[in-house]
């Protein structure tokens, strides 16, 4: 899957495992930082989230529903029976994980 993500333009995804502070994200997954694009872009967020995003200083406020992750990443995850979790966001980057749906609780 890392190769597919790289071919789709998302290099730098790495395997990780364990327990995290992200609600229910444990077990095994691949995660990486990507540029904020598509639904994660500031201008594509709701007005309230855009205001919070601007006020946060580091641009860390977004609607983190998996549907806001880039479509290419969601498609790769779906092909493998996996799901996408948006872990964190900064002004220009988002950290995204692709994981087994039975290992997390969205």
mmCIF file of N, CA and C in Angstrom:
data_model
loop_
_atom_site.group_PDB
_atom_site.id
_atom_site.type_symbol
_atom_site.label_atom_id
_atom_site.label_comp_id
_atom_site.label_asym_id
_atom_site.label_seq_id
_atom_site.Cartn_x
_atom_site.Cartn_y
_atom_site.Cartn_z
ATOM 1 N N UNK A 1 0.812 -1.173 0.000
ATOM 2 C CA UNK A 1 0.000 0.000 0.000
ATOM 3 C C UNK A 1 0.871 1.258 0.000
ATOM 4 N N UNK A 2 1.996 1.248 0.692
ATOM 5 C CA UNK A 2 2.882 2.409 0.699
ATOM 6 C C UNK A 2 3.300 2.753 -0.726
ATOM 7 N N UNK A 3 3.538 1.742 -1.555
ATOM 8 C CA UNK A 3 3.924 1.978 -2.948
ATOM 9 C C UNK A 3 2.786 2.660 -3.705
ATOM 10 N N UNK A 4 1.553 2.211 -3.482
ATOM 11 C CA UNK A 4 0.401 2.827 -4.137
ATOM 12 C C UNK A 4 0.246 4.289 -3.715
ATOM 13 N N UNK A 5 0.445 4.571 -2.437
ATOM 14 C CA UNK A 5 0.366 5.946 -1.958
ATOM 15 C C UNK A 5 1.457 6.799 -2.602
ATOM 16 N N UNK A 6 2.660 6.258 -2.711
ATOM 17 C CA UNK A 6 3.759 6.982 -3.348
ATOM 18 C C UNK A 6 3.438 7.255 -4.818
ATOM 19 N N UNK A 7 2.924 6.253 -5.522
ATOM 20 C CA UNK A 7 2.569 6.418 -6.933
ATOM 21 C C UNK A 7 1.455 7.456 -7.107
ATOM 22 N N UNK A 8 0.595 7.612 -6.097
ATOM 23 C CA UNK A 8 -0.491 8.590 -6.149
ATOM 24 C C UNK A 8 -0.006 9.991 -5.753
ATOM 25 N N UNK A 9 1.294 10.105 -5.425
ATOM 26 C CA UNK A 9 1.857 11.410 -5.081
ATOM 27 C C UNK A 9 1.986 11.674 -3.600
ATOM 28 N N UNK A 10 1.829 10.640 -2.782
ATOM 29 C CA UNK A 10 1.904 10.795 -1.323
ATOM 30 C C UNK A 10 3.064 9.971 -0.783
ATOM 31 N N UNK A 11 4.256 10.515 -0.880
ATOM 32 C CA UNK A 11 5.423 9.798 -0.358
ATOM 33 C C UNK A 11 5.558 10.070 1.136
ATOM 34 N N UNK A 12 6.335 9.261 1.782
ATOM 35 C CA UNK A 12 6.612 9.495 3.200
ATOM 36 C C UNK A 12 5.686 8.776 4.155
ATOM 37 N N UNK A 13 4.767 7.941 3.659
ATOM 38 C CA UNK A 13 3.931 7.170 4.571
ATOM 39 C C UNK A 13 4.765 6.047 5.163
ATOM 40 N N UNK A 14 4.639 5.865 6.459
ATOM 41 C CA UNK A 14 5.421 4.856 7.180
ATOM 42 C C UNK A 14 4.513 3.970 8.014
ATOM 43 N N UNK A 15 4.929 2.739 8.188
ATOM 44 C CA UNK A 15 4.211 1.784 9.037
ATOM 45 C C UNK A 15 4.428 2.164 10.495
ATOM 46 N N UNK A 16 3.378 2.011 11.291
ATOM 47 C CA UNK A 16 3.484 2.251 12.731
ATOM 48 C C UNK A 16 2.512 1.320 13.437
ATOM 49 N N UNK A 17 2.679 1.165 14.721
ATOM 50 C CA UNK A 17 1.776 0.310 15.492
ATOM 51 C C UNK A 17 1.805 0.725 16.951
ATOM 52 N N UNK A 18 0.818 0.243 17.690
ATOM 53 C CA UNK A 18 0.754 0.529 19.116
ATOM 54 C C UNK A 18 -0.537 1.217 19.489
ATOM 55 N N UNK A 19 -0.511 1.891 20.627
ATOM 56 C CA UNK A 19 -1.654 2.669 21.093
ATOM 57 C C UNK A 19 -1.329 4.142 20.916
ATOM 58 N N UNK A 20 -2.361 4.930 20.634
ATOM 59 C CA UNK A 20 -2.157 6.361 20.426
ATOM 60 C C UNK A 20 -3.162 7.159 21.238
ATOM 61 N N UNK A 21 -2.958 8.466 21.275
ATOM 62 C CA UNK A 21 -3.905 9.364 21.930
ATOM 63 C C UNK A 21 -5.116 9.625 21.045
ATOM 64 N N UNK A 22 -5.040 9.236 19.776
ATOM 65 C CA UNK A 22 -6.178 9.386 18.871
ATOM 66 C C UNK A 22 -7.206 8.343 19.266
ATOM 67 N N UNK A 23 -8.397 8.786 19.548
ATOM 68 C CA UNK A 23 -9.444 7.911 20.048
ATOM 69 C C UNK A 23 -9.579 6.633 19.228
ATOM 70 N N UNK A 24 -9.275 5.514 19.848
ATOM 71 C CA UNK A 24 -9.452 4.216 19.235
ATOM 72 C C UNK A 24 -8.425 3.827 18.195
ATOM 73 N N UNK A 25 -7.473 4.677 17.854
ATOM 74 C CA UNK A 25 -6.475 4.319 16.852
ATOM 75 C C UNK A 25 -5.360 3.540 17.525
ATOM 76 N N UNK A 26 -5.408 2.249 17.338
ATOM 77 C CA UNK A 26 -4.375 1.376 17.881
ATOM 78 C C UNK A 26 -4.233 0.200 16.934
ATOM 79 N N UNK A 27 -3.258 -0.622 17.198
ATOM 80 C CA UNK A 27 -3.013 -1.746 16.305
ATOM 81 C C UNK A 27 -1.919 -1.393 15.326
ATOM 82 N N UNK A 28 -2.197 -1.531 14.018
ATOM 83 C CA UNK A 28 -1.215 -1.258 12.981
ATOM 84 C C UNK A 28 -1.814 -0.337 11.932
ATOM 85 N N UNK A 29 -1.001 0.539 11.375
ATOM 86 C CA UNK A 29 -1.459 1.464 10.344
ATOM 87 C C UNK A 29 -0.259 2.030 9.608
ATOM 88 N N UNK A 30 -0.520 2.717 8.504
ATOM 89 C CA UNK A 30 0.491 3.533 7.849
ATOM 90 C C UNK A 30 0.026 4.977 7.968
ATOM 91 N N UNK A 31 0.959 5.868 8.202
ATOM 92 C CA UNK A 31 0.589 7.276 8.323
ATOM 93 C C UNK A 31 1.661 8.136 7.673
ATOM 94 N N UNK A 32 1.245 9.322 7.286
ATOM 95 C CA UNK A 32 2.168 10.264 6.678
ATOM 96 C C UNK A 32 1.591 11.656 6.689
ATOM 97 N N UNK A 33 2.462 12.619 6.460
ATOM 98 C CA UNK A 33 2.036 14.015 6.374
ATOM 99 C C UNK A 33 1.854 14.372 4.904
ATOM 100 N N UNK A 34 0.756 15.061 4.622
ATOM 101 C CA UNK A 34 0.456 15.494 3.267
ATOM 102 C C UNK A 34 0.107 16.979 3.296
ATOM 103 N N UNK A 35 0.185 17.611 2.158
ATOM 104 C CA UNK A 35 -0.264 18.995 2.051
ATOM 105 C C UNK A 35 -1.780 19.017 2.226
ATOM 106 N N UNK A 36 -2.291 20.059 2.864
ATOM 107 C CA UNK A 36 -3.743 20.203 2.993
ATOM 108 C C UNK A 36 -4.314 20.424 1.601
ATOM 109 N N UNK A 37 -5.188 19.534 1.183
ATOM 110 C CA UNK A 37 -5.802 19.644 -0.133
ATOM 111 C C UNK A 37 -7.244 19.187 -0.053
ATOM 112 N N UNK A 38 -7.990 19.430 -1.105
ATOM 113 C CA UNK A 38 -9.383 19.007 -1.163
ATOM 114 C C UNK A 38 -10.177 19.507 0.025
ATOM 115 N N UNK A 39 -10.899 18.598 0.670
ATOM 116 C CA UNK A 39 -11.741 18.951 1.804
ATOM 117 C C UNK A 39 -10.982 19.468 3.002
ATOM 118 N N UNK A 40 -9.672 19.255 3.049
ATOM 119 C CA UNK A 40 -8.862 19.730 4.177
ATOM 120 C C UNK A 40 -8.396 21.167 4.003
ATOM 121 N N UNK A 41 -8.529 21.708 2.803
ATOM 122 C CA UNK A 41 -8.097 23.086 2.567
ATOM 123 C C UNK A 41 -8.973 24.047 3.348
ATOM 124 N N UNK A 42 -8.361 25.114 3.819
ATOM 125 C CA UNK A 42 -9.047 26.131 4.620
ATOM 126 C C UNK A 42 -10.338 26.593 3.946
ATOM 127 N N UNK A 43 -10.277 26.916 2.665
ATOM 128 C CA UNK A 43 -11.437 27.471 1.976
ATOM 129 C C UNK A 43 -12.554 26.456 1.759
ATOM 130 N N UNK A 44 -12.285 25.184 1.951
ATOM 131 C CA UNK A 44 -13.308 24.152 1.787
ATOM 132 C C UNK A 44 -13.967 23.731 3.100
ATOM 133 N N UNK A 45 -13.612 24.392 4.181
ATOM 134 C CA UNK A 45 -14.199 24.108 5.486
ATOM 135 C C UNK A 45 -15.421 25.006 5.698
ATOM 136 N N UNK A 46 -16.254 24.646 6.648
ATOM 137 C CA UNK A 46 -17.414 25.475 6.969
ATOM 138 C C UNK A 46 -16.925 26.818 7.514
ATOM 139 N N UNK A 47 -17.793 27.808 7.521
ATOM 140 C CA UNK A 47 -17.426 29.146 7.997
ATOM 141 C C UNK A 47 -16.907 29.099 9.431
ATOM 142 N N UNK A 48 -17.593 28.377 10.302
ATOM 143 C CA UNK A 48 -17.156 28.279 11.695
ATOM 144 C C UNK A 48 -15.758 27.671 11.790
ATOM 145 N N UNK A 49 -15.513 26.600 11.072
ATOM 146 C CA UNK A 49 -14.197 25.953 11.116
ATOM 147 C C UNK A 49 -13.140 26.880 10.519
ATOM 148 N N UNK A 50 -13.464 27.609 9.455
ATOM 149 C CA UNK A 50 -12.495 28.558 8.875
ATOM 150 C C UNK A 50 -12.110 29.622 9.887
ATOM 151 N N UNK A 51 -13.087 30.106 10.656
ATOM 152 C CA UNK A 51 -12.798 31.110 11.688
ATOM 153 C C UNK A 51 -11.889 30.506 12.759
ATOM 154 N N UNK A 52 -12.225 29.319 13.236
ATOM 155 C CA UNK A 52 -11.393 28.654 14.247
ATOM 156 C C UNK A 52 -10.007 28.349 13.696
ATOM 157 N N UNK A 53 -9.942 27.952 12.437
ATOM 158 C CA UNK A 53 -8.670 27.647 11.789
ATOM 159 C C UNK A 53 -7.779 28.888 11.770
ATOM 160 N N UNK A 54 -8.372 30.032 11.432
ATOM 161 C CA UNK A 54 -7.617 31.289 11.392
ATOM 162 C C UNK A 54 -7.201 31.736 12.797
ATOM 163 N N UNK A 55 -8.072 31.552 13.770
ATOM 164 C CA UNK A 55 -7.784 31.986 15.134
ATOM 165 C C UNK A 55 -6.791 31.082 15.851
ATOM 166 N N UNK A 56 -6.670 29.835 15.402
ATOM 167 C CA UNK A 56 -5.798 28.898 16.113
ATOM 168 C C UNK A 56 -4.327 29.256 15.986
ATOM 169 N N UNK A 57 -3.986 30.105 15.032
ATOM 170 C CA UNK A 57 -2.594 30.506 14.874
ATOM 171 C C UNK A 57 -1.779 29.533 14.055
ATOM 172 N N UNK A 58 -1.940 28.245 14.306
ATOM 173 C CA UNK A 58 -1.173 27.259 13.549
ATOM 174 C C UNK A 58 -2.023 26.566 12.496
ATOM 175 N N UNK A 59 -3.249 27.020 12.304
ATOM 176 C CA UNK A 59 -4.107 26.444 11.281
ATOM 177 C C UNK A 59 -4.530 25.036 11.592
ATOM 178 N N UNK A 60 -4.698 24.701 12.850
ATOM 179 C CA UNK A 60 -4.979 23.341 13.237
ATOM 180 C C UNK A 60 -6.430 22.972 13.397
ATOM 181 N N UNK A 61 -7.350 23.815 12.943
ATOM 182 C CA UNK A 61 -8.767 23.493 13.092
ATOM 183 C C UNK A 61 -9.345 23.073 11.750
ATOM 184 N N UNK A 62 -9.830 21.843 11.667
ATOM 185 C CA UNK A 62 -10.512 21.353 10.467
ATOM 186 C C UNK A 62 -11.595 20.373 10.884
ATOM 187 N N UNK A 63 -12.529 20.153 9.983
ATOM 188 C CA UNK A 63 -13.498 19.076 10.143
ATOM 189 C C UNK A 63 -12.756 17.813 9.746
ATOM 190 N N UNK A 64 -12.466 16.962 10.710
ATOM 191 C CA UNK A 64 -11.602 15.806 10.488
ATOM 192 C C UNK A 64 -12.353 14.540 10.089
ATOM 193 N N UNK A 65 -13.528 14.680 9.503
ATOM 194 C CA UNK A 65 -14.223 13.485 9.026
ATOM 195 C C UNK A 65 -13.422 12.868 7.891
ATOM 196 N N UNK A 66 -13.401 11.551 7.792
ATOM 197 C CA UNK A 66 -12.608 10.882 6.757
ATOM 198 C C UNK A 66 -12.952 11.334 5.336
ATOM 199 N N UNK A 67 -14.173 11.795 5.115
ATOM 200 C CA UNK A 67 -14.578 12.245 3.782
ATOM 201 C C UNK A 67 -13.787 13.470 3.339
ATOM 202 N N UNK A 68 -13.158 14.186 4.257
ATOM 203 C CA UNK A 68 -12.353 15.350 3.910
ATOM 204 C C UNK A 68 -10.928 14.978 3.506
ATOM 205 N N UNK A 69 -10.540 13.727 3.712
ATOM 206 C CA UNK A 69 -9.227 13.273 3.258
ATOM 207 C C UNK A 69 -9.220 13.247 1.730
ATOM 208 N N UNK A 70 -8.048 13.385 1.114
ATOM 209 C CA UNK A 70 -7.986 13.353 -0.345
ATOM 210 C C UNK A 70 -8.606 12.079 -0.915
ATOM 211 N N UNK A 71 -9.339 12.251 -2.002
ATOM 212 C CA UNK A 71 -10.057 11.134 -2.621
ATOM 213 C C UNK A 71 -9.124 10.004 -3.020
ATOM 214 N N UNK A 72 -7.928 10.325 -3.519
ATOM 215 C CA UNK A 72 -6.991 9.263 -3.932
ATOM 216 C C UNK A 72 -6.595 8.391 -2.741
ATOM 217 N N UNK A 73 -6.382 8.998 -1.578
ATOM 218 C CA UNK A 73 -6.029 8.219 -0.389
ATOM 219 C C UNK A 73 -7.221 7.379 0.051
ATOM 220 N N UNK A 74 -8.411 7.957 0.049
ATOM 221 C CA UNK A 74 -9.618 7.201 0.422
ATOM 222 C C UNK A 74 -9.827 6.024 -0.515
ATOM 223 N N UNK A 75 -9.589 6.213 -1.817
ATOM 224 C CA UNK A 75 -9.770 5.129 -2.780
ATOM 225 C C UNK A 75 -8.777 3.995 -2.538
ATOM 226 N N UNK A 76 -7.521 4.325 -2.272
ATOM 227 C CA UNK A 76 -6.512 3.299 -1.977
ATOM 228 C C UNK A 76 -6.906 2.540 -0.720
ATOM 229 N N UNK A 77 -7.336 3.253 0.311
ATOM 230 C CA UNK A 77 -7.756 2.598 1.560
ATOM 231 C C UNK A 77 -8.925 1.657 1.292
ATOM 232 N N UNK A 78 -9.906 2.112 0.539
ATOM 233 C CA UNK A 78 -11.086 1.296 0.248
ATOM 234 C C UNK A 78 -10.700 0.032 -0.505
ATOM 235 N N UNK A 79 -9.788 0.141 -1.473
ATOM 236 C CA UNK A 79 -9.334 -1.021 -2.241
ATOM 237 C C UNK A 79 -8.745 -2.098 -1.339
ATOM 238 N N UNK A 80 -8.192 -1.703 -0.214
ATOM 239 C CA UNK A 80 -7.559 -2.644 0.721
ATOM 240 C C UNK A 80 -8.467 -2.967 1.912
ATOM 241 N N UNK A 81 -9.691 -2.486 1.887
ATOM 242 C CA UNK A 81 -10.606 -2.735 3.002
ATOM 243 C C UNK A 81 -10.222 -1.982 4.259
ATOM 244 N N UNK A 82 -9.553 -0.833 4.095
ATOM 245 C CA UNK A 82 -9.078 -0.041 5.223
ATOM 246 C C UNK A 82 -9.823 1.286 5.270
ATOM 247 N N UNK A 83 -9.617 2.024 6.343
ATOM 248 C CA UNK A 83 -10.248 3.327 6.503
ATOM 249 C C UNK A 83 -9.203 4.390 6.771
ATOM 250 N N UNK A 84 -9.597 5.636 6.541
ATOM 251 C CA UNK A 84 -8.714 6.782 6.718
ATOM 252 C C UNK A 84 -9.070 7.500 8.014
ATOM 253 N N UNK A 85 -8.046 7.905 8.759
ATOM 254 C CA UNK A 85 -8.220 8.709 9.970
ATOM 255 C C UNK A 85 -7.334 9.938 9.823
ATOM 256 N N UNK A 86 -7.903 11.124 10.024
ATOM 257 C CA UNK A 86 -7.116 12.352 10.027
ATOM 258 C C UNK A 86 -6.626 12.538 11.457
ATOM 259 N N UNK A 87 -5.324 12.430 11.647
ATOM 260 C CA UNK A 87 -4.742 12.455 12.988
ATOM 261 C C UNK A 87 -4.554 13.878 13.492
ATOM 262 N N UNK A 88 -3.942 14.731 12.666
ATOM 263 C CA UNK A 88 -3.689 16.110 13.085
ATOM 264 C C UNK A 88 -3.551 16.993 11.856
ATOM 265 N N UNK A 89 -3.673 18.304 12.091
ATOM 266 C CA UNK A 89 -3.591 19.274 11.001
ATOM 267 C C UNK A 89 -2.840 20.502 11.481
ATOM 268 N N UNK A 90 -1.993 21.039 10.612
ATOM 269 C CA UNK A 90 -1.348 22.325 10.869
ATOM 270 C C UNK A 90 -1.752 23.265 9.739
ATOM 271 N N UNK A 91 -1.149 24.422 9.670
ATOM 272 C CA UNK A 91 -1.545 25.417 8.674
ATOM 273 C C UNK A 91 -1.437 24.896 7.247
ATOM 274 N N UNK A 92 -0.434 24.077 6.956
ATOM 275 C CA UNK A 92 -0.254 23.623 5.582
ATOM 276 C C UNK A 92 -0.152 22.113 5.417
ATOM 277 N N UNK A 93 -0.161 21.364 6.494
ATOM 278 C CA UNK A 93 -0.023 19.904 6.420
ATOM 279 C C UNK A 93 -1.113 19.208 7.232
ATOM 280 N N UNK A 94 -1.362 17.962 6.865
ATOM 281 C CA UNK A 94 -2.255 17.102 7.646
ATOM 282 C C UNK A 94 -1.554 15.766 7.823
ATOM 283 N N UNK A 95 -1.705 15.167 8.985
ATOM 284 C CA UNK A 95 -1.168 13.820 9.220
ATOM 285 C C UNK A 95 -2.342 12.862 9.135
ATOM 286 N N UNK A 96 -2.225 11.899 8.235
ATOM 287 C CA UNK A 96 -3.313 10.977 7.935
ATOM 288 C C UNK A 96 -2.841 9.549 8.136
ATOM 289 N N UNK A 97 -3.720 8.714 8.681
ATOM 290 C CA UNK A 97 -3.428 7.287 8.843
ATOM 291 C C UNK A 97 -4.425 6.479 8.040
ATOM 292 N N UNK A 98 -3.957 5.354 7.542
ATOM 293 C CA UNK A 98 -4.812 4.370 6.886
ATOM 294 C C UNK A 98 -4.715 3.126 7.755
ATOM 295 N N UNK A 99 -5.874 2.657 8.254
ATOM 296 C CA UNK A 99 -5.843 1.585 9.242
ATOM 297 C C UNK A 99 -6.996 0.605 9.054
ATOM 298 N N UNK A 100 -6.905 -0.495 9.759
ATOM 299 C CA UNK A 100 -7.941 -1.520 9.787
ATOM 300 C C UNK A 100 -9.158 -0.941 10.504
ATOM 301 N N UNK A 101 -10.343 -0.981 9.881
ATOM 302 C CA UNK A 101 -11.510 -0.377 10.524
ATOM 303 C C UNK A 101 -11.880 -1.019 11.852
ATOM 304 N N UNK A 102 -11.465 -2.258 12.082
ATOM 305 C CA UNK A 102 -11.804 -2.903 13.343
ATOM 306 C C UNK A 102 -10.910 -2.429 14.483
ATOM 307 N N UNK A 103 -9.874 -1.640 14.166
ATOM 308 C CA UNK A 103 -8.915 -1.214 15.188
ATOM 309 C C UNK A 103 -9.173 0.199 15.695
ATOM 310 N N UNK A 104 -10.156 0.879 15.153
ATOM 311 C CA UNK A 104 -10.431 2.230 15.637
ATOM 312 C C UNK A 104 -11.923 2.490 15.695
ATOM 313 N N UNK A 105 -12.268 3.504 16.432
ATOM 314 C CA UNK A 105 -13.659 3.880 16.614
ATOM 315 C C UNK A 105 -13.825 5.335 16.227
ATOM 316 N N UNK A 106 -14.375 5.566 15.033
ATOM 317 C CA UNK A 106 -14.551 6.939 14.566
ATOM 318 C C UNK A 106 -15.800 7.474 15.177
#
